[in-house]
Coordinates of C-alpha atoms in Angstrom, one line a residue:
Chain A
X1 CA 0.0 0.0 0.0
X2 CA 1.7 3.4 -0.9
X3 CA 1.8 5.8 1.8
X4 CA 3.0 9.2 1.3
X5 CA 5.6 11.7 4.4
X6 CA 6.0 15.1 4.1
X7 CA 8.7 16.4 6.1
X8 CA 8.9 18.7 7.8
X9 CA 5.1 19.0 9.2
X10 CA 5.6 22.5 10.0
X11 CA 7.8 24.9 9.1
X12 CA 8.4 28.7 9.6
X13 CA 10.9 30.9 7.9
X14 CA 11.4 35.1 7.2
X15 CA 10.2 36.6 4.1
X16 CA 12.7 36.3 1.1
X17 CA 14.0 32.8 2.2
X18 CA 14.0 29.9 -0.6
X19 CA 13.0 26.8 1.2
X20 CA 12.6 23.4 0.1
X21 CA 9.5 20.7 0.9
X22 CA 10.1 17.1 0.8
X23 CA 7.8 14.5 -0.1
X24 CA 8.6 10.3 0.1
X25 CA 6.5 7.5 -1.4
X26 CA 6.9 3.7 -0.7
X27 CA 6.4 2.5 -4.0
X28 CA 7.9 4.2 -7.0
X29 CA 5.7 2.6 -9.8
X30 CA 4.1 6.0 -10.3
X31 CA 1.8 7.7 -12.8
X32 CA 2.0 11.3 -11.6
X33 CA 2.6 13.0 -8.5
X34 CA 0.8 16.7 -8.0
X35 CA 1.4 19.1 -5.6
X36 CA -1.5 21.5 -3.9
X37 CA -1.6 24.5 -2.2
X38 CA -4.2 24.5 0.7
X39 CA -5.1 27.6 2.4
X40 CA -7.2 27.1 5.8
X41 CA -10.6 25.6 5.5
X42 CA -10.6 26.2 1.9
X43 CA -9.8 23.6 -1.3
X44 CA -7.0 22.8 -2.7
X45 CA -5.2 24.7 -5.5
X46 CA -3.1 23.0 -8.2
X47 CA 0.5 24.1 -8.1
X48 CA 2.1 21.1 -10.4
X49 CA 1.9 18.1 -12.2
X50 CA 4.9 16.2 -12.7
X51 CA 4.2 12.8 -15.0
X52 CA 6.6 10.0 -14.1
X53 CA 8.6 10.5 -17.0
X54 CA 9.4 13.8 -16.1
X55 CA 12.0 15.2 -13.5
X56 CA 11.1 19.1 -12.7
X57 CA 8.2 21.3 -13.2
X58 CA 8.4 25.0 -12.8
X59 CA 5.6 27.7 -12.4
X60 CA 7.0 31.1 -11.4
X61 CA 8.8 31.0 -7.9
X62 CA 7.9 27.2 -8.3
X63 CA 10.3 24.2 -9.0
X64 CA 9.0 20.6 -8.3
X65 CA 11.3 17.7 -9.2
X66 CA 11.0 14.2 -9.0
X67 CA 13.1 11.1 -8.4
X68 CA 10.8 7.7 -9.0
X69 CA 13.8 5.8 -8.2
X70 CA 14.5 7.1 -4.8
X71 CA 10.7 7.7 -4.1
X72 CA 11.2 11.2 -3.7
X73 CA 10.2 14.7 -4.7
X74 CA 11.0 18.3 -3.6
X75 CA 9.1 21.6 -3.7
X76 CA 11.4 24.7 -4.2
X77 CA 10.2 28.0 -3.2
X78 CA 11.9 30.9 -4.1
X79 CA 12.0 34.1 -2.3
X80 CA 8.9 33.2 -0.1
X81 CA 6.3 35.8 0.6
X82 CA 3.7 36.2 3.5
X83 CA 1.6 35.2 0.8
X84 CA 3.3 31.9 0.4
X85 CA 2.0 31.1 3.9
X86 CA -0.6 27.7 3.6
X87 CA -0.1 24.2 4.1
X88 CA 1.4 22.3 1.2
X89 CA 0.3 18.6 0.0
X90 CA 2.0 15.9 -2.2
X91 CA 0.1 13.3 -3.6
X92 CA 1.0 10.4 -6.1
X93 CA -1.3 8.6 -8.4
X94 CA -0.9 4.7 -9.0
X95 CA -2.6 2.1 -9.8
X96 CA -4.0 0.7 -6.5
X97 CA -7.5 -0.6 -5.6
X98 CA -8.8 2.4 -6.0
X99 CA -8.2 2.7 -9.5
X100 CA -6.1 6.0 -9.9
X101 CA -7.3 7.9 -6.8
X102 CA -4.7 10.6 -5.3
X103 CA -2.5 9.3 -2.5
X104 CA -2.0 11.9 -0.2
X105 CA 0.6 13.3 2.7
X106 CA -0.2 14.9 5.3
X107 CA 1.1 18.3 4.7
X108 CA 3.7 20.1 5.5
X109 CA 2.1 23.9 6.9
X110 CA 4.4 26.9 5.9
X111 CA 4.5 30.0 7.8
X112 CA 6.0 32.8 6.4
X113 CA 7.1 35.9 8.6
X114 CA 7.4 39.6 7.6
Chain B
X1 CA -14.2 29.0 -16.8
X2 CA -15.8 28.8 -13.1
X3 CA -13.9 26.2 -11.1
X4 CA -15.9 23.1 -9.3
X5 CA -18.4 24.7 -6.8
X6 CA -19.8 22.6 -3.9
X7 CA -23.1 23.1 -2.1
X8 CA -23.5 23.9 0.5
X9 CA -20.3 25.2 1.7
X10 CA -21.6 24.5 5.8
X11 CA -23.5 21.8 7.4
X12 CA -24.6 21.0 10.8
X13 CA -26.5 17.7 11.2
X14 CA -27.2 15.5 14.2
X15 CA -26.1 11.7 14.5
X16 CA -27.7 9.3 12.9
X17 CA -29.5 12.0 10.4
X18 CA -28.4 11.6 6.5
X19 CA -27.0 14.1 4.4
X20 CA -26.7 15.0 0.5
X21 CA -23.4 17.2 -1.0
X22 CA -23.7 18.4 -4.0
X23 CA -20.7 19.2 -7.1
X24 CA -20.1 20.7 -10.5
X25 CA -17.0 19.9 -11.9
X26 CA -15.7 22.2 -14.9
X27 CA -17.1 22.5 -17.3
X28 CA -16.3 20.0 -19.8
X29 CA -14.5 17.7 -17.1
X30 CA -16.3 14.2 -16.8
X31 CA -14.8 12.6 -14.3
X32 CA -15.9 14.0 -10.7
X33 CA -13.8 12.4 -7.6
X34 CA -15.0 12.8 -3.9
X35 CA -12.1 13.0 -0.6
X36 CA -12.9 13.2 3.0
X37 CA -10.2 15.3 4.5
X38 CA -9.7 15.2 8.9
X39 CA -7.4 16.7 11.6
X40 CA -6.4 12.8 11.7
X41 CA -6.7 10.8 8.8
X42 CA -5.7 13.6 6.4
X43 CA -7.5 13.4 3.0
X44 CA -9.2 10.0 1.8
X45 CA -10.2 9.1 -1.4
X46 CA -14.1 8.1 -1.0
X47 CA -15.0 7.2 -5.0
X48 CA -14.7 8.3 -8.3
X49 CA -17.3 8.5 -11.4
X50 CA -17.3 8.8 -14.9
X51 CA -20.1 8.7 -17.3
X52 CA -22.7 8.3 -14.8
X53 CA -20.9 5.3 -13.4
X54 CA -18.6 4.7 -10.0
X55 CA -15.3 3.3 -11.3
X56 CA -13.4 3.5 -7.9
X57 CA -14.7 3.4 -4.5
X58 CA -12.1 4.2 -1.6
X59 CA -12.2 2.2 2.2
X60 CA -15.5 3.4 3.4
X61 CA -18.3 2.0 5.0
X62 CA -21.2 1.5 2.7
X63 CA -23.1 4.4 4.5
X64 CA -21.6 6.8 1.4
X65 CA -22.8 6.9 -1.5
X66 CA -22.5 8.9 -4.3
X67 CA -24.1 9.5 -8.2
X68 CA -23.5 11.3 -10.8
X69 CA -25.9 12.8 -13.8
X70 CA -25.4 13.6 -17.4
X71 CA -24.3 16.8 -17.0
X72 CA -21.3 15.0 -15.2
X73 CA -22.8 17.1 -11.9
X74 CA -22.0 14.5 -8.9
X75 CA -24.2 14.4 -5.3
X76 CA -23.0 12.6 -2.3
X77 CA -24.7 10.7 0.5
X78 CA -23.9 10.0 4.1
X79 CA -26.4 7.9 5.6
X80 CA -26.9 7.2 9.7
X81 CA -24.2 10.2 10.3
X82 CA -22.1 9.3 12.8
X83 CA -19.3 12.0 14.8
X84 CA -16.7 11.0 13.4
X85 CA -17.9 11.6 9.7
X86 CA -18.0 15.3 10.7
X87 CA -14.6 16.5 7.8
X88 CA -14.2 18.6 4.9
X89 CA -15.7 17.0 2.2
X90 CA -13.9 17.8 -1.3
X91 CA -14.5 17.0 -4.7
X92 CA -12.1 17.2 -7.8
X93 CA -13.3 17.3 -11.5
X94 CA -10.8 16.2 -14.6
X95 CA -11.6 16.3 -18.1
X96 CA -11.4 12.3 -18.5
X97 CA -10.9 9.1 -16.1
X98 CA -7.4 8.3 -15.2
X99 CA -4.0 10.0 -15.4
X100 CA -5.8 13.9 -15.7
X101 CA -4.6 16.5 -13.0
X102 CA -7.5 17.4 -10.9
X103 CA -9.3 20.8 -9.8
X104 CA -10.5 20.4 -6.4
X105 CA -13.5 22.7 -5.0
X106 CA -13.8 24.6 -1.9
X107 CA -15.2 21.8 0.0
X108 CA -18.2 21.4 2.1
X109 CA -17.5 21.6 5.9
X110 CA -20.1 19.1 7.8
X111 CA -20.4 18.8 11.1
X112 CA -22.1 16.0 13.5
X113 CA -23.2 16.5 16.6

């Protein structure tokens, strides 16, 4: 059964500071892993898709990379902003026995100080 | 385009009560997904359906259920509510089944008591 870690769960850093999220998976025989943006009590907000055949992903301030091999991605965020400040969730999409459902973490929440 | 909406956004319902959520994906999208998201489970995957048909059903009792129409719109049941079914409730549309990124909604909060 794939499970999913984030580490850290919690983080806090100044404004300006590029900071990296972790995400592990147990079994690399991945489709696509997707990382969301969750602000509290509200949805979740696409940030990136990476397909297994990929290794990086960028959107703006945002990098994503991905090592299937190792089980292993990272979320670079540069020059964070108060605005950056949410909690931020991996998940990975295999074939399982729920078809293709999203496996998620548990988060990792970012705080970002002025 | 207007992004998946969720009705209603708040519930409060008493134990043992049942309870309908409503979504509309994207338009476009046909494949509408449902998660249950607690403090300490984090988000579960509840089922998935495509053309009017569940294709993937997550570990849940069989007290939720869900359907979806032709317009691809998708509703939700809870039956018996218990506490600890009180979560966000989210749903994700994507254009097809499978490998598509998703676009969640804003969730409907329910709460048991």
């Amino acid at each position: 059964k794939q499970e999913v870690t984030q580490i850290p769960a919690a983080l806090s850093v100044p404004e300006g500071e590029n900071l990296v999220l972790n995400c592990s998976f147990t079994d690399s025989a991945i489709y696509n892993l997707q990382w969301f943006r969750q602000d509290p009590g509200k949805g979740l907000t696409s940030l990136l898709l990476i397909q297994s055949s990929q290794r990086e992903q960028t959107s703006g301030r945002l990098n994503a990379s991905l090592d299937k091999s190792s089980g292993r991605s990272t979320l670079y965020i540069a020059a964070s902003q108060p605005g950056d400040s949410a909690t931020y969730l991996c998940a990975v999409r295999d074939v399982s026995n729920s078809g293709y459902a999203l496996n998620f973490g548990k988060g990792t929440s970012l705080l970002v100080t002025p | 385009k207007a992004g998946v909406t969720q009705t209603p956004r708040y519930l409060i319902k008493t134990r043992g009560q049942q309870v309908t959520l409503s979504c509309s994906p994207i338009s476009g999208h046909r494949s509408v997904s449902w998660y249950q998201q607690t403090p300490g489970q984090g988000l579960q995957f509840l089922f998935e359906y495509f053309s009017e048909t569940q294709r993937n059903k997550g570990n849940f009792p069989g007290r939720f259920s869900g359907r979806q129409f032709s317009n691809s719109r998708s509703e939700m049941n809870v039956s018996t509510l218990e506490l600890g079914d009180s979560a966000l409730y989210l749903c994700a549309s994507s254009l097809e089944q499978g490998l598509y990124e998703q676009y969640f909604g804003p969730g409907t909060r329910l709460t048991v008591t």
